[in-house]
PDB file of C-alpha atoms in Angstrom:
ATOM      1  CA  GLY M   1      98.164 121.907  92.404  1.00 89.00           C
ATOM      2  CA  VAL M   2      99.882 118.674  93.474  1.00 90.00           C
ATOM      3  CA  PHE M   3      98.684 116.897  90.320  1.00 89.00           C
ATOM      4  CA  SER M   4     100.040 119.685  88.083  1.00 90.00           C
ATOM      5  CA  GLY M   5     103.361 119.660  89.912  1.00 93.00           C
ATOM      6  CA  MET M   6     103.709 115.883  89.655  1.00 92.00           C
ATOM      7  CA  ALA M   7     102.725 115.887  85.960  1.00 89.00           C
ATOM      8  CA  VAL M   8     105.434 118.453  85.182  1.00 91.00           C
ATOM      9  CA  TRP M   9     108.008 116.541  87.279  1.00 93.00           C
ATOM     10  CA  GLU M  10     107.087 113.297  85.489  1.00 90.00           C
ATOM     11  CA  TYR M  11     107.533 114.974  82.126  1.00 89.00           C
ATOM     12  CA  TRP M  12     110.973 116.404  82.918  1.00 92.00           C
ATOM     13  CA  ARG M  13     112.380 113.691  85.222  1.00 91.00           C
ATOM     14  CA  PRO M  14     110.493 110.385  84.835  1.00 89.00           C
ATOM     15  CA  CYS M  15     111.639 107.415  86.906  1.00 87.00           C
ATOM     16  CA  ARG M  16     110.705 104.793  84.311  1.00 85.00           C
ATOM     17  CA  GLN M  17     109.877 104.657  80.640  1.00 84.00           C
ATOM     18  CA  LEU M  18     106.131 104.010  80.223  1.00 81.00           C
ATOM     19  CA  LEU M  19     104.883 101.028  78.204  1.00 76.00           C
ATOM     20  CA  ARG M  20     101.950 102.948  76.706  1.00 79.00           C
ATOM     21  CA  PRO M  21     101.904 106.576  75.587  1.00 77.00           C
ATOM     22  CA  ARG M  22     100.873 108.979  78.306  1.00 78.00           C
ATOM     23  CA  ARG M  23      97.995 110.464  76.271  1.00 78.00           C
ATOM     24  CA  GLU M  24      96.353 107.011  75.827  1.00 80.00           C
ATOM     25  CA  ARG M  25      96.363 106.237  79.530  1.00 86.00           C
ATOM     26  CA  TRP M  26      95.455 109.729  80.610  1.00 87.00           C
ATOM     27  CA  VAL M  27      92.220 109.671  78.589  1.00 86.00           C
ATOM     28  CA  THR M  28      91.104 106.540  80.474  1.00 87.00           C
ATOM     29  CA  ASN M  29      92.383 107.548  83.909  1.00 89.00           C
ATOM     30  CA  LEU M  30      91.209 111.149  83.840  1.00 88.00           C
ATOM     31  CA  SER M  31      87.815 110.209  82.352  1.00 90.00           C
ATOM     32  CA  LEU M  32      87.277 107.813  85.253  1.00 86.00           C
ATOM     33  CA  THR M  33      88.476 110.483  87.687  1.00 85.00           C
ATOM     34  CA  THR M  34      86.062 113.035  86.190  1.00 87.00           C
ATOM     35  CA  LEU M  35      83.165 110.568  86.420  1.00 86.00           C
ATOM     36  CA  ASN M  36      84.000 109.808  90.062  1.00 83.00           C
ATOM     37  CA  SER M  37      84.345 113.490  90.905  1.00 82.00           C
ATOM     38  CA  LEU M  38      80.985 114.334  89.346  1.00 82.00           C
ATOM     39  CA  LEU M  39      79.284 111.404  91.096  1.00 78.00           C
ATOM     40  CA  VAL M  40      80.754 112.320  94.469  1.00 76.00           C
ATOM     41  CA  TRP M  41      80.049 116.047  94.121  1.00 67.00           C
ATOM     42  CA  ALA M  42      76.503 115.376  92.931  1.00 63.00           C
ATOM     43  CA  THR M  43      75.661 112.927  95.701  1.00 68.00           C
ATOM     44  CA  VAL M  44      77.862 113.208  98.781  1.00 66.00           C
ATOM     45  CA  GLY M  45      79.744 116.460  98.160  1.00 62.00           C
ATOM     46  CA  SER M  46      80.205 117.930 101.636  1.00 77.00           C
ATOM     47  CA  VAL M  47      78.977 114.930 103.627  1.00 82.00           C
ATOM     48  CA  ALA M  48      82.381 114.366 105.289  1.00 82.00           C
ATOM     49  CA  TYR M  49      82.336 117.800 106.876  1.00 86.00           C
ATOM     50  CA  ALA M  50      78.597 117.613 107.633  1.00 88.00           C
ATOM     51  CA  THR M  51      79.057 114.229 109.324  1.00 90.00           C
ATOM     52  CA  ALA M  52      81.782 115.618 111.577  1.00 91.00           C
ATOM     53  CA  VAL M  53      79.596 118.634 112.446  1.00 92.00           C
ATOM     54  CA  PHE M  54      76.658 116.303 113.190  1.00 91.00           C
ATOM     55  CA  ALA M  55      78.841 114.168 115.503  1.00 91.00           C
ATOM     56  CA  ALA M  56      79.975 117.331 117.306  1.00 91.00           C
ATOM     57  CA  GLU M  57      76.434 118.665 117.709  1.00 93.00           C
ATOM     58  CA  GLN M  58      75.189 115.307 119.029  1.00 93.00           C
ATOM     59  CA  GLY M  59      78.241 114.720 121.227  1.00 93.00           C
ATOM     60  CA  VAL M  60      78.901 111.411 119.464  1.00 93.00           C
ATOM     61  CA  GLY M  61      82.297 109.758 119.200  1.00 95.00           C
ATOM     62  CA  LEU M  62      85.494 109.243 121.159  1.00 95.00           C
ATOM     63  CA  LEU M  63      86.699 112.845 121.044  1.00 95.00           C
ATOM     64  CA  HIS M  64      83.405 114.055 122.558  1.00 93.00           C
ATOM     65  CA  TRP M  65      83.681 111.608 125.463  1.00 94.00           C
ATOM     66  CA  ILE M  66      87.240 112.458 126.498  1.00 94.00           C
ATOM     67  CA  THR M  67      88.833 115.833 127.093  1.00 92.00           C
ATOM     68  CA  LEU M  68      91.834 116.663 124.928  1.00 95.00           C
ATOM     69  CA  PRO M  69      93.443 119.949 123.980  1.00 97.00           C
ATOM     70  CA  PRO M  70      92.448 121.054 120.448  1.00 96.00           C
ATOM     71  CA  TRP M  71      95.853 120.181 118.953  1.00 97.00           C
ATOM     72  CA  ALA M  72      95.673 116.636 120.377  1.00 97.00           C
ATOM     73  CA  ALA M  73      92.105 116.166 119.071  1.00 97.00           C
ATOM     74  CA  ALA M  74      93.343 117.270 115.627  1.00 97.00           C
ATOM     75  CA  VAL M  75      96.217 114.744 115.756  1.00 97.00           C
ATOM     76  CA  VAL M  76      93.889 111.919 116.898  1.00 97.00           C
ATOM     77  CA  THR M  77      91.474 112.771 114.060  1.00 97.00           C
ATOM     78  CA  LEU M  78      94.251 112.784 111.450  1.00 97.00           C
ATOM     79  CA  LEU M  79      95.854 109.536 112.654  1.00 97.00           C
ATOM     80  CA  GLY M  80      92.485 107.832 113.222  1.00 97.00           C
ATOM     81  CA  LEU M  81      91.280 108.607 109.703  1.00 96.00           C
ATOM     82  CA  ASP M  82      94.625 107.545 108.245  1.00 95.00           C
ATOM     83  CA  PHE M  83      94.386 104.215 110.094  1.00 96.00           C
ATOM     84  CA  ALA M  84      90.784 103.759 108.870  1.00 96.00           C
ATOM     85  CA  VAL M  85      91.917 104.267 105.256  1.00 95.00           C
ATOM     86  CA  TYR M  86      94.751 101.774 105.810  1.00 95.00           C
ATOM     87  CA  LEU M  87      92.245  99.171 107.115  1.00 95.00           C
ATOM     88  CA  HIS M  88      89.971  99.908 104.141  1.00 94.00           C
ATOM     89  CA  HIS M  89      92.877  99.290 101.769  1.00 95.00           C
ATOM     90  CA  VAL M  90      93.759  95.965 103.406  1.00 95.00           C
ATOM     91  CA  LEU M  91      90.065  94.951 103.340  1.00 95.00           C
ATOM     92  CA  PHE M  92      89.786  95.721  99.625  1.00 96.00           C
ATOM     93  CA  HIS M  93      92.732  93.421  98.948  1.00 95.00           C
ATOM     94  CA  ALA M  94      91.542  90.616 101.256  1.00 95.00           C
ATOM     95  CA  VAL M  95      87.838  90.302 100.325  1.00 96.00           C
ATOM     96  CA  PRO M  96      87.356  88.961  96.766  1.00 96.00           C
ATOM     97  CA  ILE M  97      84.296  91.062  95.869  1.00 96.00           C
ATOM     98  CA  PHE M  98      86.054  94.233  97.070  1.00 96.00           C
ATOM     99  CA  TRP M  99      89.245  93.218  95.265  1.00 96.00           C
ATOM    100  CA  ARG M 100      87.292  93.091  91.995  1.00 96.00           C
ATOM    101  CA  LEU M 101      86.487  96.781  92.488  1.00 96.00           C
ATOM    102  CA  HIS M 102      89.989  97.708  93.650  1.00 96.00           C
ATOM    103  CA  GLN M 103      91.546  95.944  90.648  1.00 94.00           C
ATOM    104  CA  VAL M 104      90.509  98.927  88.527  1.00 94.00           C
ATOM    105  CA  HIS M 105      93.210 100.856  90.390  1.00 94.00           C
ATOM    106  CA  HIS M 106      95.810  98.081  90.054  1.00 94.00           C
ATOM    107  CA  ALA M 107      95.021  97.381  86.385  1.00 91.00           C
ATOM    108  CA  ASP M 108      97.057 100.424  85.367  1.00 87.00           C
ATOM    109  CA  LEU M 109     100.420  98.769  84.715  1.00 80.00           C
ATOM    110  CA  ASP M 110     102.109 102.077  83.889  1.00 87.00           C
ATOM    111  CA  ILE M 111     102.014 103.959  87.156  1.00 89.00           C
ATOM    112  CA  ASP M 112     101.952 107.756  87.222  1.00 91.00           C
ATOM    113  CA  ALA M 113     100.121 110.611  88.947  1.00 91.00           C
ATOM    114  CA  THR M 114      96.817 109.692  87.255  1.00 93.00           C
ATOM    115  CA  THR M 115      96.946 106.187  88.793  1.00 93.00           C
ATOM    116  CA  GLY M 116      96.470 107.784  92.205  1.00 92.00           C
ATOM    117  CA  LEU M 117      93.079 109.063  91.009  1.00 90.00           C
ATOM    118  CA  ARG M 118      91.942 105.928  89.130  1.00 92.00           C
ATOM    119  CA  PHE M 119      89.292 104.036  91.150  1.00 93.00           C
ATOM    120  CA  HIS M 120      86.040 102.203  90.467  1.00 92.00           C
ATOM    121  CA  PRO M 121      83.046 104.469  91.284  1.00 90.00           C
ATOM    122  CA  PHE M 122      81.594 101.843  93.668  1.00 91.00           C
ATOM    123  CA  GLU M 123      84.899 101.722  95.545  1.00 92.00           C
ATOM    124  CA  ILE M 124      84.749 105.497  95.962  1.00 89.00           C
ATOM    125  CA  PHE M 125      81.283 105.251  97.541  1.00 87.00           C
ATOM    126  CA  LEU M 126      82.171 102.298  99.781  1.00 91.00           C
ATOM    127  CA  SER M 127      85.369 104.019 100.857  1.00 90.00           C
ATOM    128  CA  PHE M 128      83.419 107.158 101.635  1.00 89.00           C
ATOM    129  CA  GLY M 129      80.949 105.194 103.763  1.00 90.00           C
ATOM    130  CA  LEU M 130      83.761 103.580 105.756  1.00 92.00           C
ATOM    131  CA  LYS M 131      85.410 106.968 106.291  1.00 91.00           C
ATOM    132  CA  MET M 132      82.127 108.461 107.518  1.00 92.00           C
ATOM    133  CA  ALA M 133      81.781 105.609 110.027  1.00 94.00           C
ATOM    134  CA  ALA M 134      85.290 106.430 111.250  1.00 95.00           C
ATOM    135  CA  VAL M 135      84.397 110.141 111.468  1.00 95.00           C
ATOM    136  CA  ILE M 136      81.417 109.334 113.715  1.00 96.00           C
ATOM    137  CA  LEU M 137      83.286 106.787 115.873  1.00 96.00           C
ATOM    138  CA  LEU M 138      86.115 109.266 116.391  1.00 96.00           C
ATOM    139  CA  GLY M 139      83.876 112.304 116.826  1.00 95.00           C
ATOM    140  CA  ALA M 140      86.352 113.791 114.366  1.00 95.00           C
ATOM    141  CA  VAL M 141      87.278 117.478 114.335  1.00 95.00           C
ATOM    142  CA  PRO M 142      85.394 118.914 111.298  1.00 94.00           C
ATOM    143  CA  TRP M 143      88.163 121.082 109.828  1.00 94.00           C
ATOM    144  CA  VAL M 144      90.657 118.208 110.173  1.00 95.00           C
ATOM    145  CA  VAL M 145      88.292 115.952 108.183  1.00 93.00           C
ATOM    146  CA  VAL M 146      88.470 118.425 105.280  1.00 91.00           C
ATOM    147  CA  ALA M 147      92.255 118.751 105.672  1.00 94.00           C
ATOM    148  CA  PHE M 148      92.576 114.955 105.725  1.00 94.00           C
ATOM    149  CA  GLU M 149      90.670 114.588 102.437  1.00 89.00           C
ATOM    150  CA  ILE M 150      92.962 117.148 100.802  1.00 90.00           C
ATOM    151  CA  LEU M 151      96.096 115.456 102.181  1.00 93.00           C
ATOM    152  CA  LEU M 152      94.849 111.971 101.229  1.00 92.00           C
ATOM    153  CA  ASN M 153      94.269 112.942  97.599  1.00 90.00           C
ATOM    154  CA  ALA M 154      97.525 114.899  97.369  1.00 93.00           C
ATOM    155  CA  ALA M 155      99.443 111.948  98.862  1.00 94.00           C
ATOM    156  CA  SER M 156      97.790 109.506  96.454  1.00 94.00           C
ATOM    157  CA  VAL M 157      98.864 111.598  93.458  1.00 94.00           C
ATOM    158  CA  PHE M 158     102.388 111.971  94.882  1.00 95.00           C
ATOM    159  CA  ASN M 159     103.036 108.353  95.850  1.00 94.00           C
ATOM    160  CA  HIS M 160     101.797 106.992  92.515  1.00 94.00           C
ATOM    161  CA  SER M 161     103.780 109.476  90.434  1.00 94.00           C
ATOM    162  CA  ASN M 162     106.494 108.381  88.016  1.00 93.00           C
ATOM    163  CA  VAL M 163     109.182 110.775  89.210  1.00 94.00           C
ATOM    164  CA  ALA M 164     112.925 110.336  89.513  1.00 92.00           C
ATOM    165  CA  MET M 165     114.129 111.210  92.996  1.00 91.00           C
ATOM    166  CA  PRO M 166     117.683 110.953  94.363  1.00 92.00           C
ATOM    167  CA  GLU M 167     117.994 107.744  96.431  1.00 92.00           C
ATOM    168  CA  ARG M 168     119.265 109.656  99.472  1.00 94.00           C
ATOM    169  CA  VAL M 169     116.248 111.985  99.420  1.00 94.00           C
ATOM    170  CA  ASP M 170     113.871 109.053  98.894  1.00 93.00           C
ATOM    171  CA  ALA M 171     115.412 107.103 101.810  1.00 93.00           C
ATOM    172  CA  TRP M 172     115.023 110.136 104.114  1.00 95.00           C
ATOM    173  CA  LEU M 173     111.464 110.928 102.988  1.00 94.00           C
ATOM    174  CA  ARG M 174     110.342 107.316 103.611  1.00 92.00           C
ATOM    175  CA  TRP M 175     110.502 107.986 107.349  1.00 93.00           C
ATOM    176  CA  PHE M 176     107.655 110.505 106.953  1.00 90.00           C
ATOM    177  CA  LEU M 177     105.848 109.819 103.661  1.00 90.00           C
ATOM    178  CA  VAL M 178     105.048 106.963 101.319  1.00 91.00           C
ATOM    179  CA  THR M 179     107.328 107.769  98.409  1.00 94.00           C
ATOM    180  CA  PRO M 180     106.701 106.682  94.808  1.00 93.00           C
ATOM    181  CA  ASN M 181     109.585 104.165  94.897  1.00 91.00           C
ATOM    182  CA  MET M 182     108.308 102.748  98.182  1.00 90.00           C
ATOM    183  CA  HIS M 183     104.720 102.376  96.944  1.00 91.00           C
ATOM    184  CA  ARG M 184     105.547 101.116  93.447  1.00 89.00           C
ATOM    185  CA  ILE M 185     106.190  97.570  94.751  1.00 89.00           C
ATOM    186  CA  HIS M 186     102.554  97.450  95.899  1.00 93.00           C
ATOM    187  CA  HIS M 187     101.548  97.699  92.231  1.00 91.00           C
ATOM    188  CA  SER M 188     103.549  94.623  91.277  1.00 89.00           C
ATOM    189  CA  THR M 189     101.815  91.895  89.269  1.00 86.00           C
ATOM    190  CA  ARG M 190     103.071  89.344  91.836  1.00 88.00           C
ATOM    191  CA  ALA M 191     100.346  88.734  94.474  1.00 87.00           C
ATOM    192  CA  VAL M 192     102.856  88.446  97.326  1.00 89.00           C
ATOM    193  CA  GLU M 193     104.059  91.989  96.565  1.00 90.00           C
ATOM    194  CA  THR M 194     100.620  93.432  95.744  1.00 90.00           C
ATOM    195  CA  ASN M 195      99.317  92.214  99.122  1.00 90.00           C
ATOM    196  CA  ALA M 196     102.116  93.880 101.030  1.00 83.00           C
ATOM    197  CA  ASN M 197     103.487  97.377 101.538  1.00 79.00           C
ATOM    198  CA  PHE M 198     100.066  99.005 101.781  1.00 81.00           C
TER     199      PHE M 198
END
């Protein structure tokens, strides 16, 4: 739903003129996305949820060792997973062998909604492994793990989209979300900018 909405918005109100025609890039980006989706569904499909259920059944992880109200456990799960993904992102920029994988994402010089889905298959698997470690360490709330995955993918499509947004709205939204204009600098070809604003 988010992808469709962003694609329509990009068509009607693009922020920038693209260097290459949309249809050329979309074939590459969406083919890679389809491959990744099939690989993940075929191999680790519901592992995120199953891992959280396993941690709960075994009493493993931070949230099983401390007593919090359900709403607080949900917030800790959401923020903990978000921080884990942030650390993963920094790691994939800092370690040369990981950067080679992550470059597939940054190699798309025209940034739009499909860029948020464009990743090397090995990065997807490594990322998934790191997230599962975070799920176990946190003792994450199972339903929040599923919600986090949905929000993460929706946010990735949104903050890579090529949409025109009024500056006032963008400035206000930046307090709560990573907006496309805010994230675009991270996709600069200058290393000092690429390695900042994660």
